[in-house]
């Protein structure tokens, strides 16, 4: 079993998430706050880095399972520590208050729908108890720090639905991406496939749009991904019907779309195969996928050269 | 420690990624050395007899056979490519004139037969020399075909293909001491095969959780015990090793022994688990010990003591303060291998900057050497290298920040009997030997 480490206290936390092995003396409160915010910044950047790594591994052809497991465990560790310190709830609350950009509505809608499903299903209480604000740490530190890192972090989380609680950040990276599910041979739940393909749509679409706008907010997709997956919510019959005729190759939409921007690992015949298998009937029945259809049409035009 | 002469074999063939060496393995006698690369090719080197004009050298290894073992495939069901990269090669003990080896990529294991042909039959009655059938009415006498010498031809032919047994990526294969069975391990399962049977295998370990979202640990390496055909070990990404006895049950999910070193709480960080992940596990030739490689160290375990290793060797402790950067550039996930020498008195493993390290278990001395073209001119003595950890850098030392993390030595092999080592540095293979008196 992996033992939990000693809990870090903000008053004597080290400068970096990588410790030198020393527990510092309790510093004056201002210095302690500086130290702790530096630590929390670094921890936050580590979290962002990890989530981006996980997201990127969805886009690879066949991810390295060991690497993904280790990254996901790291994320979970950070998440647990942040929950214990109360910063997790601060972050989600702050993001809930933040504005959602209009051009992210599609993704948000998809995210929210999933959230509603979970809410309807009556999700079990959060696994961690959200600790209140602790002494020496205030939300202003996170928001108003003026550090570029923090601000980027806040905006990357802007698509978080206000209804989301920290329960949605449950460790679920292995159910969410096409990678894990595709590893299954038999017995793969249809609802898992649907959720994956749904989120691949938003992922891929976001990736495509992100690249086109030149704004690399991959962290957004990543957190979006985390938002979507809950531990086995019951299948929404509307969604099931929507995705009933989507086959496995639909998973590759995000791979396809991102593959188009960078050197694609799949050949052009794969691209055509993936795209042509998406019947317009499946997509057009959902408003949230209408823009996806436009994207697909656009891509098809490019490929076919019409 | 022996003074190492170095000579370079196989100087830079090309810089294409396909040539990156992905596995290195001596056969049981050490006469043959096999390498697998990212392009699915296997190259076998053979030890030449000592040459008369250079008697102080043991003799070079020259290319003996080259063949394409695996081709890239496409899994249509999952719309995923299957890489042709050779993950592991394991030799079978030699039983006749031919040599056999197992090579595997992510999904398929193949048994290859490598045989020599140095004679050709001539003088057939029914066929011409070029193979055309002779007109029967022209045959007036009967002759016995004669075997004529021909240029040595080494043929590699696939004798068995063991496919469709692994959902996840195969990381290890290991031939059992009974010489009839072997195991193959992927991230979540271990299968036992019979060398003659390709259409089925026994699943002996399965750590896949019912809900994949609960997955927190994967299998990283597995090996059969060198003498006890019922015993094998497998390591995990959480730094644990499980020893299993196949006599206990059909499914060896319950281990017989569980090896784990308790974590040092003072050195705990977010990267603790990642650097504890074991990248390689190797039994000693004696079968009494096993060695594990994690990111920063090599540990020797006594099979009779589960709670901690008996020896720990730091490979590159100076990287501990750089873990965040190494996480960012993914180097922290590099899987280094390790190996024993023939007498189990020394161990070797690789590092960055084309450095590799050797530890003498008896004298506790260690040495860092570099596998590079500059430092391995023929008959040149390898110069020990040192990484400066303190503030002041001595002459000839290299600072941590100037290490090249793209030059990593992941694969090394030690001759089963002699002090000859093979070191794979990206797409170059270096063979070093020590001085003969």
XYZ file of C-alpha atoms in Angstrom:
743
model
C 0.000 0.000 0.000
C 1.168 3.428 -0.704
C 1.417 5.256 2.586
C 0.287 8.822 2.824
C 3.078 11.211 3.489
C 3.301 13.729 6.241
C 0.871 16.520 5.816
C 2.465 19.753 4.837
C 1.697 22.724 6.966
C 1.734 26.082 5.300
C 3.676 27.666 8.102
C 6.684 25.512 7.522
C 6.285 24.264 4.019
C 9.348 24.193 1.854
C 9.937 26.366 -1.181
C 9.155 23.696 -3.705
C 6.921 20.712 -3.979
C 10.202 18.825 -4.176
C 11.394 18.927 -0.626
C 14.885 19.255 0.587
C 13.906 17.061 3.418
C 13.799 19.777 5.970
C 10.948 21.160 7.976
C 11.584 24.869 8.336
C 11.023 26.876 11.420
C 7.699 28.655 11.667
C 8.361 31.887 9.833
C 6.776 35.257 10.407
C 3.270 35.267 9.025
C 4.044 37.424 5.995
C 7.031 35.343 5.033
C 5.093 32.200 5.707
C 2.333 33.366 3.463
C 4.859 34.133 0.739
C 6.452 30.750 1.154
C 3.169 28.957 1.176
C 1.808 30.801 -1.826
C 5.003 29.989 -3.662
C 4.523 26.385 -2.711
C 0.905 26.417 -3.723
C 1.804 28.080 -7.006
C 4.306 25.415 -7.753
C 1.862 22.775 -6.700
C -0.737 24.309 -8.954
C 1.635 24.386 -11.885
C 2.485 20.775 -11.219
C -1.210 20.000 -11.266
C -1.697 21.844 -14.535
C 1.317 20.155 -16.048
C 0.010 16.755 -15.022
C -3.418 17.376 -16.403
C -1.981 18.534 -19.689
C 0.141 15.421 -19.845
C -2.912 13.283 -19.264
C -4.829 15.157 -21.875
C -2.064 14.822 -24.409
C -1.904 11.125 -23.852
C -5.489 10.897 -24.986
C -4.409 12.240 -28.306
C -1.611 9.788 -28.863
C -2.166 6.656 -30.795
C -1.740 4.269 -27.936
C -0.808 5.795 -24.601
C 1.708 4.362 -22.238
C -0.474 3.005 -19.472
C 2.225 3.063 -16.833
C 3.023 6.702 -17.455
C -0.634 7.649 -17.413
C -1.248 5.791 -14.185
C 1.678 7.525 -12.521
C 0.574 10.962 -13.705
C -2.983 10.340 -12.614
C -1.797 9.218 -9.207
C 0.218 12.408 -8.928
C -2.832 14.458 -9.786
C -4.812 12.593 -7.198
C -2.147 13.256 -4.609
C -2.175 16.964 -5.331
C -5.921 17.000 -5.332
C -6.051 15.263 -1.975
C -3.578 17.639 -0.453
C -5.350 20.651 -1.865
C -8.622 19.358 -0.541
C -7.133 18.854 2.877
C -5.720 22.362 2.817
C -8.980 23.785 1.664
C -7.523 25.275 -1.494
C -9.466 22.934 -3.720
C -12.782 24.341 -2.690
C -11.436 27.866 -2.907
C -10.368 27.219 -6.438
C -13.667 25.770 -7.551
C -15.604 28.544 -5.889
C -13.439 31.182 -7.482
C -13.857 29.616 -10.860
C -17.566 29.318 -10.447
C -17.682 33.044 -9.960
C -15.573 33.670 -13.040
C -17.159 34.550 -16.325
C -17.634 31.874 -18.944
C -16.528 33.074 -22.367
C -19.252 32.878 -24.948
C -17.282 30.850 -27.373
C -16.924 28.093 -24.851
C -20.616 27.605 -24.515
C -20.733 24.436 -26.468
C -18.225 22.699 -24.280
C -19.816 24.123 -21.195
C -23.206 22.867 -22.240
C -21.830 19.433 -22.697
C -20.130 19.661 -19.368
C -23.199 20.948 -17.667
C -25.340 18.234 -19.086
C -23.096 15.682 -17.617
C -23.172 17.504 -14.362
C -26.929 17.532 -14.384
C -26.962 13.865 -14.982
C -24.802 13.342 -12.013
C -26.933 15.622 -9.933
C -30.035 13.779 -11.009
C -28.449 10.524 -10.190
C -27.975 11.786 -6.707
C -24.268 11.397 -6.455
C -22.875 10.142 -3.239
C -21.210 12.710 -1.013
C -17.742 13.854 -1.853
C -15.010 11.499 -0.777
C -13.015 14.200 0.940
C -14.408 16.568 3.472
C -13.808 20.049 2.265
C -11.950 21.824 4.966
C -12.722 25.450 5.513
C -10.265 28.196 5.084
C -7.250 27.625 7.144
C -5.298 30.230 8.936
C -2.660 31.821 6.842
C -4.346 31.057 3.543
C -6.975 33.211 1.898
C -8.610 33.123 -1.437
C -7.164 36.509 -2.350
C -3.792 34.942 -2.495
C -4.838 32.690 -5.270
C -6.794 35.196 -7.290
C -5.010 38.451 -6.763
C -1.512 37.226 -6.661
C -0.897 38.928 -9.934
C 1.307 36.097 -10.985
C 0.884 35.054 -14.542
C 0.684 31.458 -13.550
C -2.224 31.963 -11.272
C -4.174 33.996 -13.750
C -3.733 31.488 -16.456
C -4.818 28.849 -14.074
C -7.980 30.677 -13.264
C -8.909 31.184 -16.861
C -8.206 27.641 -17.775
C -10.783 26.578 -15.293
C -13.365 29.001 -16.485
C -15.503 26.398 -18.154
C -16.238 24.739 -14.893
C -19.904 24.650 -14.357
C -21.053 26.464 -11.247
C -22.896 23.384 -10.176
C -19.779 21.323 -10.010
C -18.446 20.369 -6.687
C -15.164 18.854 -5.814
C -16.815 15.507 -6.160
C -16.487 15.853 -9.867
C -12.757 15.782 -9.553
C -12.840 12.253 -8.419
C -10.115 10.077 -9.780
C -11.568 9.039 -13.014
C -9.020 9.563 -15.731
C -9.104 5.959 -16.675
C -12.704 5.892 -17.520
C -12.780 9.111 -19.389
C -10.518 8.873 -22.335
C -10.895 6.710 -25.322
C -7.531 5.186 -24.503
C -8.601 3.278 -21.459
C -11.942 2.212 -22.730
C -10.531 1.116 -25.990
C -8.274 -1.217 -24.136
C -11.316 -3.189 -23.150
C -12.142 -6.082 -25.379
C -15.498 -7.370 -24.361
C -17.943 -6.182 -21.820
C -17.432 -2.538 -22.549
C -20.412 -0.556 -21.377
C -22.213 1.247 -24.065
C -22.713 4.217 -21.819
C -18.996 4.527 -21.301
C -18.477 4.607 -24.999
C -21.090 7.281 -25.382
C -19.654 9.461 -22.706
C -16.233 9.070 -24.153
C -17.289 9.921 -27.621
C -19.225 12.867 -26.336
C -16.301 14.230 -24.511
C -14.027 13.483 -27.388
C -16.185 15.737 -29.446
C -15.702 18.596 -27.063
C -12.073 17.760 -26.583
C -11.328 17.522 -30.209
C -13.359 20.513 -31.069
C -11.647 22.532 -28.433
C -8.288 21.328 -29.595
C -9.106 22.273 -33.104
C -10.409 25.667 -32.157
C -7.595 26.234 -29.756
C -5.072 25.605 -32.391
C -6.839 27.722 -34.900
C -7.062 30.625 -32.533
C -3.502 30.052 -31.516
C -4.482 30.120 -27.910
C -3.083 27.099 -26.242
C -5.485 26.617 -23.432
C -5.127 22.946 -23.249
C -5.620 23.160 -19.536
C -9.199 24.080 -20.284
C -9.861 20.899 -22.132
C -8.100 18.976 -19.478
C -10.206 20.257 -16.676
C -13.185 19.923 -18.911
C -12.295 16.335 -19.259
C -12.113 15.957 -15.544
C -15.462 17.591 -15.194
C -17.176 15.148 -17.408
C -16.263 11.903 -15.884
C -18.081 10.826 -12.783
C -17.959 7.411 -11.290
C -20.431 5.547 -13.445
C -23.448 7.810 -13.609
C -26.570 6.061 -14.862
C -27.072 6.316 -18.599
C -29.231 9.123 -19.817
C -31.704 7.588 -22.229
C -31.621 10.650 -24.449
C -27.872 10.435 -24.701
C -27.955 6.719 -25.300
C -30.279 7.158 -28.196
C -28.162 9.964 -29.505
C -25.011 7.922 -29.577
C -26.455 4.517 -30.199
C -25.130 4.307 -33.703
C -21.744 5.831 -33.048
C -19.121 3.207 -33.447
C -15.693 2.829 -31.932
C -13.895 4.823 -34.548
C -15.737 7.899 -33.347
C -13.303 7.990 -30.457
C -10.684 9.163 -32.820
C -12.346 12.420 -33.628
C -10.073 14.355 -31.331
C -7.104 12.386 -32.550
C -8.167 13.101 -36.074
C -8.713 16.762 -35.502
C -5.558 17.277 -33.570
C -3.720 15.023 -35.932
C -4.627 17.369 -38.711
C -2.832 20.236 -37.076
C 0.327 18.384 -36.212
C 1.988 15.541 -38.031
C -0.751 12.965 -38.135
C 0.198 9.513 -37.148
C -2.652 8.048 -39.083
C -2.631 8.096 -42.809
C -5.221 9.882 -44.879
C -7.240 6.734 -45.347
C -7.733 6.533 -41.610
C -8.938 10.075 -41.546
C -11.518 9.396 -44.184
C -12.568 6.218 -42.498
C -13.078 7.896 -39.169
C -14.920 10.822 -40.587
C -17.075 8.999 -43.073
C -18.366 6.690 -40.405
C -19.982 9.576 -38.599
C -23.400 9.742 -40.073
C -24.934 13.168 -40.040
C -28.059 11.737 -38.477
C -26.323 10.983 -35.242
C -24.797 14.389 -34.969
C -27.501 16.675 -36.135
C -29.951 15.562 -33.511
C -28.031 17.378 -30.852
C -27.606 21.117 -30.779
C -24.365 20.791 -28.950
C -22.931 18.798 -31.828
C -24.049 21.076 -34.592
C -20.788 22.943 -34.595
C -19.043 19.595 -34.668
C -20.893 18.766 -37.823
C -19.760 22.027 -39.348
C -16.222 21.222 -38.386
C -16.529 17.786 -39.921
C -17.963 19.208 -43.106
C -15.158 21.667 -43.255
C -12.581 18.962 -42.794
C -14.249 16.712 -45.316
C -14.151 19.529 -47.826
C -10.472 19.967 -47.293
C -9.790 16.286 -47.707
C -12.018 15.744 -50.674
C -10.719 18.963 -52.149
C -14.064 20.182 -53.327
C 37.272 -2.746 -10.706
C 38.537 -3.959 -14.015
C 40.190 -1.541 -16.337
C 38.008 -1.298 -19.332
C 39.239 -1.242 -22.848
C 36.663 -0.037 -25.162
C 36.084 -0.487 -28.756
C 33.200 0.749 -30.709
C 31.133 -1.585 -32.721
C 28.533 -0.514 -35.222
C 29.404 3.084 -35.566
C 26.461 5.352 -36.203
C 24.451 3.612 -38.867
C 21.955 6.359 -39.204
C 20.081 8.906 -37.250
C 16.665 7.670 -38.227
C 14.422 6.937 -35.296
C 13.783 3.466 -36.638
C 17.279 2.487 -35.693
C 17.011 3.280 -32.029
C 18.063 0.165 -30.201
C 15.341 -0.988 -27.856
C 16.772 -4.198 -26.413
C 20.131 -5.947 -26.056
C 20.688 -9.543 -24.976
C 23.537 -12.032 -24.950
C 22.706 -15.676 -25.474
C 23.549 -18.325 -22.883
C 27.084 -18.889 -24.096
C 27.805 -15.274 -24.901
C 28.737 -16.187 -28.410
C 25.815 -14.295 -29.835
C 24.501 -10.844 -29.027
C 21.059 -9.820 -30.227
C 19.719 -6.305 -30.532
C 16.210 -5.215 -31.378
C 15.336 -1.777 -32.616
C 12.441 0.586 -32.982
C 11.963 -0.417 -36.604
C 11.191 -4.011 -35.710
C 14.565 -5.320 -36.829
C 16.734 -7.822 -35.027
C 20.486 -7.727 -35.556
C 22.549 -10.585 -34.185
C 26.282 -10.254 -33.647
C 28.608 -13.177 -33.334
C 31.827 -13.343 -31.424
C 34.746 -13.870 -33.741
C 37.690 -15.940 -32.800
C 40.638 -14.056 -31.456
C 42.645 -12.627 -34.267
C 46.283 -13.457 -34.427
C 47.483 -9.930 -34.848
C 45.543 -8.630 -31.862
C 45.829 -11.388 -29.291
C 45.141 -9.135 -26.364
C 41.632 -8.567 -27.553
C 39.069 -11.239 -27.104
C 37.783 -10.906 -30.565
C 35.196 -8.675 -32.063
C 31.530 -9.104 -32.460
C 30.477 -8.897 -36.068
C 27.099 -8.933 -37.689
C 25.872 -12.490 -38.001
C 22.276 -12.091 -39.059
C 19.757 -9.334 -39.656
C 16.068 -9.833 -40.097
C 12.803 -8.024 -39.811
C 11.055 -9.503 -36.824
C 7.942 -7.381 -36.518
C 6.072 -5.112 -38.866
C 3.847 -2.221 -37.924
C 0.248 -3.287 -37.646
C -3.065 -1.587 -37.403
C -5.689 -2.652 -34.929
C -8.886 -1.997 -36.840
C -11.097 -2.604 -33.873
C -9.568 0.155 -31.824
C -8.263 2.294 -34.674
C -4.829 2.225 -33.155
C -1.433 1.527 -34.580
C 0.639 -1.264 -33.108
C 4.281 -0.322 -33.055
C 6.824 -2.689 -34.495
C 9.392 -1.715 -31.912
C 11.031 -4.755 -30.343
C 10.521 -4.475 -26.608
C 12.435 -7.560 -25.539
C 14.523 -10.391 -26.902
C 15.187 -13.534 -24.924
C 17.316 -16.423 -26.109
C 16.402 -20.041 -25.619
C 19.096 -22.408 -24.402
C 20.781 -23.993 -27.361
C 19.747 -27.581 -28.001
C 21.077 -28.223 -31.478
C 23.015 -26.453 -34.174
C 20.340 -23.822 -34.608
C 19.713 -20.906 -32.289
C 16.293 -19.866 -31.082
C 15.151 -16.585 -29.661
C 11.895 -14.971 -28.639
C 11.275 -11.412 -29.733
C 8.260 -9.351 -28.857
C 6.665 -6.031 -29.665
C 3.706 -4.572 -27.780
C 1.298 -7.325 -28.750
C 2.903 -10.321 -30.447
C 5.712 -12.670 -29.472
C 7.604 -14.594 -32.119
C 9.937 -17.540 -31.882
C 12.739 -17.259 -34.415
C 15.059 -19.984 -35.570
C 18.465 -18.848 -36.704
C 20.336 -21.515 -38.578
C 23.431 -21.694 -40.696
C 23.740 -23.089 -44.078
C 27.231 -23.565 -45.425
C 26.759 -26.505 -47.749
C 24.741 -26.982 -50.819
C 23.799 -30.191 -52.510
C 24.836 -30.451 -56.127
C 24.287 -33.118 -58.682
C 20.616 -33.869 -58.420
C 19.265 -36.381 -60.841
C 15.935 -34.857 -61.636
C 16.835 -31.189 -61.528
C 19.384 -28.964 -63.151
C 21.657 -26.841 -61.060
C 19.325 -23.912 -61.523
C 16.370 -25.981 -60.454
C 14.726 -26.715 -63.765
C 13.425 -30.172 -64.228
C 15.527 -32.319 -66.458
C 13.985 -34.127 -69.339
C 13.569 -37.721 -68.062
C 14.692 -39.201 -71.354
C 17.992 -37.361 -71.049
C 18.821 -39.013 -67.768
C 21.075 -41.871 -68.643
C 22.896 -42.470 -65.402
C 22.264 -42.231 -61.701
C 24.438 -40.158 -59.458
C 24.547 -39.349 -55.789
C 24.299 -35.646 -54.978
C 27.373 -34.236 -53.352
C 27.479 -31.606 -50.637
C 29.614 -28.703 -51.770
C 30.696 -25.870 -49.540
C 29.096 -22.541 -50.136
C 29.315 -19.136 -48.578
C 27.899 -19.131 -45.123
C 24.298 -18.153 -45.109
C 22.473 -17.428 -41.912
C 18.756 -17.812 -42.158
C 16.169 -16.604 -39.720
C 12.724 -18.081 -39.931
C 9.728 -17.545 -37.675
C 8.757 -20.856 -36.149
C 5.956 -19.753 -33.834
C 3.818 -16.689 -33.551
C 2.143 -16.116 -30.204
C -0.496 -13.515 -30.838
C -3.744 -12.100 -29.524
C -3.106 -12.810 -25.873
C -2.380 -9.317 -24.621
C -4.753 -6.420 -24.455
C -2.118 -4.125 -23.026
C 1.477 -3.517 -23.993
C 3.900 -6.371 -23.410
C 6.822 -5.201 -21.304
C 8.563 -8.495 -20.458
C 9.147 -12.020 -21.648
C 11.086 -14.614 -19.717
C 12.019 -18.178 -20.597
C 11.406 -20.660 -17.835
C 14.113 -22.956 -16.532
C 12.160 -25.947 -17.787
C 12.938 -24.726 -21.324
C 9.403 -25.583 -22.311
C 7.418 -22.622 -21.095
C 7.835 -18.910 -20.931
C 5.918 -16.012 -19.502
C 4.872 -12.753 -21.079
C 3.749 -9.747 -19.082
C 1.834 -6.652 -20.063
C 0.690 -3.736 -17.927
C -2.036 -5.674 -16.204
C -1.651 -9.366 -16.934
C 0.919 -12.125 -17.097
C 0.481 -15.146 -19.332
C 2.261 -18.476 -19.349
C 2.916 -20.104 -22.705
C 4.187 -23.413 -23.909
C 6.751 -22.921 -26.630
C 5.010 -25.451 -28.854
C 1.497 -24.098 -28.466
C 0.530 -20.819 -29.997
C -3.238 -20.792 -29.857
C -3.593 -20.566 -26.139
C -1.853 -19.447 -23.013
C -2.579 -19.518 -19.314
C -3.281 -16.293 -17.558
C -1.439 -16.460 -14.262
C -1.640 -12.899 -12.991
C -4.411 -10.401 -13.540
C -4.388 -7.097 -11.687
C -6.939 -5.364 -13.826
C -9.605 -3.841 -11.593
C -13.255 -4.328 -12.394
C -13.577 -0.600 -12.816
C -10.683 0.856 -14.766
C -11.140 4.124 -12.950
C -9.784 2.415 -9.877
C -6.539 1.562 -11.607
C -3.589 2.882 -9.666
C -0.888 0.303 -10.221
C 0.499 -1.548 -13.237
C 2.961 -4.362 -13.832
C 6.283 -3.045 -15.025
C 8.472 -6.154 -15.372
C 8.416 -9.893 -14.779
C 10.961 -12.677 -14.758
C 11.100 -16.418 -14.187
C 13.384 -17.760 -11.490
C 16.571 -19.115 -13.076
C 16.320 -22.516 -11.371
C 12.892 -23.006 -9.867
C 10.506 -23.378 -12.738
C 7.492 -22.713 -10.531
C 8.669 -19.325 -9.259
C 8.513 -15.958 -10.934
C 8.486 -12.336 -9.833
C 6.807 -9.227 -11.125
C 7.373 -5.608 -10.229
C 4.910 -2.747 -10.120
C 4.726 0.965 -10.678
C 4.399 1.449 -6.927
C 7.832 0.060 -6.220
C 6.742 -3.361 -5.040
C 7.849 -6.800 -6.131
C 5.719 -9.885 -5.815
C 7.134 -13.374 -5.914
C 4.649 -16.013 -6.950
C 4.628 -19.775 -6.835
C 2.706 -21.386 -9.641
C 2.153 -24.498 -7.601
C 0.016 -22.614 -5.128
C -2.850 -21.813 -7.453
C -3.745 -21.535 -11.105
C -4.123 -17.799 -10.803
C -1.218 -16.276 -8.961
C -2.977 -13.142 -7.818
C -1.916 -13.923 -4.280
C 1.774 -13.563 -3.931
C 3.979 -15.833 -1.927
C 6.322 -13.011 -1.046
C 5.917 -9.289 -1.140
C 8.976 -7.080 -1.345
C 8.704 -3.425 -0.513
C 11.015 -0.981 1.159
C 9.240 1.385 3.521
C 9.250 4.930 2.302
C 11.519 7.477 3.901
C 9.103 10.162 5.081
C 11.745 12.889 5.046
C 12.267 12.574 1.330
C 8.637 12.478 0.424
C 7.471 14.578 -2.508
C 4.857 14.509 -5.192
C 7.314 12.541 -7.256
C 7.981 9.847 -4.687
C 5.720 7.313 -6.274
C 6.961 7.956 -9.777
C 10.592 7.519 -8.863
C 9.804 4.405 -6.874
C 8.289 2.752 -9.924
C 10.434 -0.234 -10.825
C 11.594 -0.288 -14.415
C 13.435 -3.613 -14.396
C 13.803 -6.710 -12.233
C 16.489 -9.364 -12.720
C 17.297 -12.472 -10.771
C 20.923 -13.122 -10.000
C 22.459 -16.081 -11.762
C 22.574 -17.875 -8.459
C 18.864 -17.429 -7.944
C 19.388 -16.205 -4.408
C 19.040 -12.514 -5.097
C 17.146 -10.238 -7.356
C 17.884 -6.714 -8.452
C 15.407 -3.927 -9.109
C 15.940 -0.620 -10.864
C 13.899 2.412 -9.981
C 14.507 5.896 -11.254
C 17.361 6.900 -9.001
C 18.755 3.673 -7.614
C 19.427 -0.026 -8.004
C 18.511 -2.338 -5.170
C 19.617 -5.874 -4.491
C 17.135 -8.005 -2.583
C 17.681 -11.260 -0.768
C 14.739 -13.468 -1.665
C 14.489 -14.458 1.962
C 14.020 -10.915 3.205
C 10.975 -9.016 2.096
C 10.992 -5.885 4.154
C 14.010 -4.179 2.679
C 16.777 -4.655 0.139
C 20.176 -5.864 1.262
C 22.037 -3.396 -0.925
C 21.126 -0.057 -2.434
C 23.223 1.729 -5.016
C 22.603 5.327 -6.033
C 22.806 5.707 -9.758
C 22.388 9.461 -10.128
C 21.253 10.925 -6.846
C 22.094 14.395 -8.142
C 18.899 14.235 -10.153
C 16.750 14.266 -7.054
C 16.677 18.045 -6.989
C 15.745 18.120 -10.657
C 12.728 15.881 -10.497
C 10.301 18.622 -11.419
C 12.141 19.400 -14.654
C 12.528 15.721 -15.383
C 8.813 15.321 -14.876
C 8.132 18.156 -17.242
C 10.256 16.707 -20.044
C 9.021 13.178 -19.326
C 12.497 11.884 -18.535
C 11.228 10.785 -15.152
C 9.344 8.027 -16.957
C 12.431 6.594 -18.640
C 12.752 2.890 -18.025
C 16.315 1.935 -17.290
C 17.370 -1.693 -17.284
C 19.986 -3.340 -15.124
C 22.075 -6.481 -15.343
C 24.329 -8.787 -13.349
C 27.734 -9.998 -14.396
C 28.272 -13.700 -14.741
C 29.459 -14.241 -11.195
C 26.893 -11.884 -9.627
C 29.719 -9.852 -8.165
C 28.944 -6.717 -10.134
C 25.897 -4.955 -11.494
C 25.484 -2.416 -14.241
C 22.875 0.085 -15.254
C 22.583 3.137 -17.469
C 22.093 6.836 -16.897
C 21.972 10.050 -18.929
C 24.602 11.759 -21.036
C 25.501 8.291 -22.341
C 26.843 7.438 -18.928
C 26.538 3.993 -17.482
C 27.411 2.838 -14.016
C 28.960 -0.333 -12.662
C 28.934 -1.336 -9.029
C 31.190 -3.929 -7.474
C 29.176 -5.618 -4.768
C 32.204 -6.886 -2.886
C 34.382 -3.825 -2.784
C 31.448 -1.412 -2.885
C 33.342 0.579 -5.475
C 31.502 2.093 -8.366
C 32.514 3.597 -11.631
C 30.868 5.831 -14.189
C 31.810 5.385 -17.810
C 30.674 7.012 -20.983
C 29.648 5.365 -24.206
C 30.656 7.796 -26.867
C 32.658 7.746 -30.021
C 35.225 10.167 -28.634
C 36.023 8.117 -25.602
C 36.105 4.714 -27.200
C 38.779 4.594 -29.789
C 40.057 1.064 -30.292
C 42.347 -0.095 -27.534
C 41.761 3.073 -25.586
C 41.099 2.787 -21.925
C 37.798 4.165 -20.825
C 38.176 7.105 -18.562
C 35.989 7.238 -15.483
C 33.558 10.120 -15.508
C 32.218 12.176 -12.683
C 29.282 14.460 -12.253
C 29.959 17.376 -9.970
C 27.296 17.774 -7.364
C 28.714 20.516 -5.228
C 29.207 24.127 -6.070
C 32.738 23.804 -7.342
C 33.263 21.826 -10.440
C 36.578 20.135 -10.725
C 38.361 19.747 -13.981
C 37.026 16.897 -16.093
C 33.839 16.874 -14.102
C 30.506 17.564 -15.679
C 27.898 19.685 -14.024
C 24.398 18.386 -13.703
C 23.014 21.154 -15.839
C 25.158 20.269 -18.801
C 24.049 16.654 -18.886
C 22.352 15.679 -22.108
C 19.088 14.029 -21.150
C 18.436 12.939 -24.686
C 21.423 10.640 -24.527
C 20.141 7.925 -22.276
C 21.495 4.443 -21.795
C 18.430 2.362 -21.143
C 19.662 -1.034 -22.323
C 22.808 -2.808 -21.261
C 23.877 -6.439 -21.236
C 26.704 -8.338 -19.608
C 28.332 -11.392 -21.109
C 27.287 -14.473 -19.112
C 30.868 -15.538 -18.504
C 33.405 -12.927 -19.522
C 33.884 -9.295 -18.715
C 32.372 -8.101 -21.924
C 29.502 -5.656 -21.890
C 27.154 -4.344 -24.524
C 25.782 -0.834 -24.126
C 23.112 0.637 -26.372
C 23.308 4.398 -26.751
C 20.325 5.448 -28.823
C 21.200 3.960 -32.198
C 24.746 2.949 -31.479
C 25.896 -0.258 -29.927
C 29.089 -0.225 -27.914
C 30.865 -3.341 -26.860
C 33.484 -3.012 -24.197
C 35.770 -5.575 -22.698
C 38.322 -5.491 -20.006
C 42.008 -5.912 -20.502
C 43.389 -9.377 -20.673
C 46.615 -9.549 -18.743
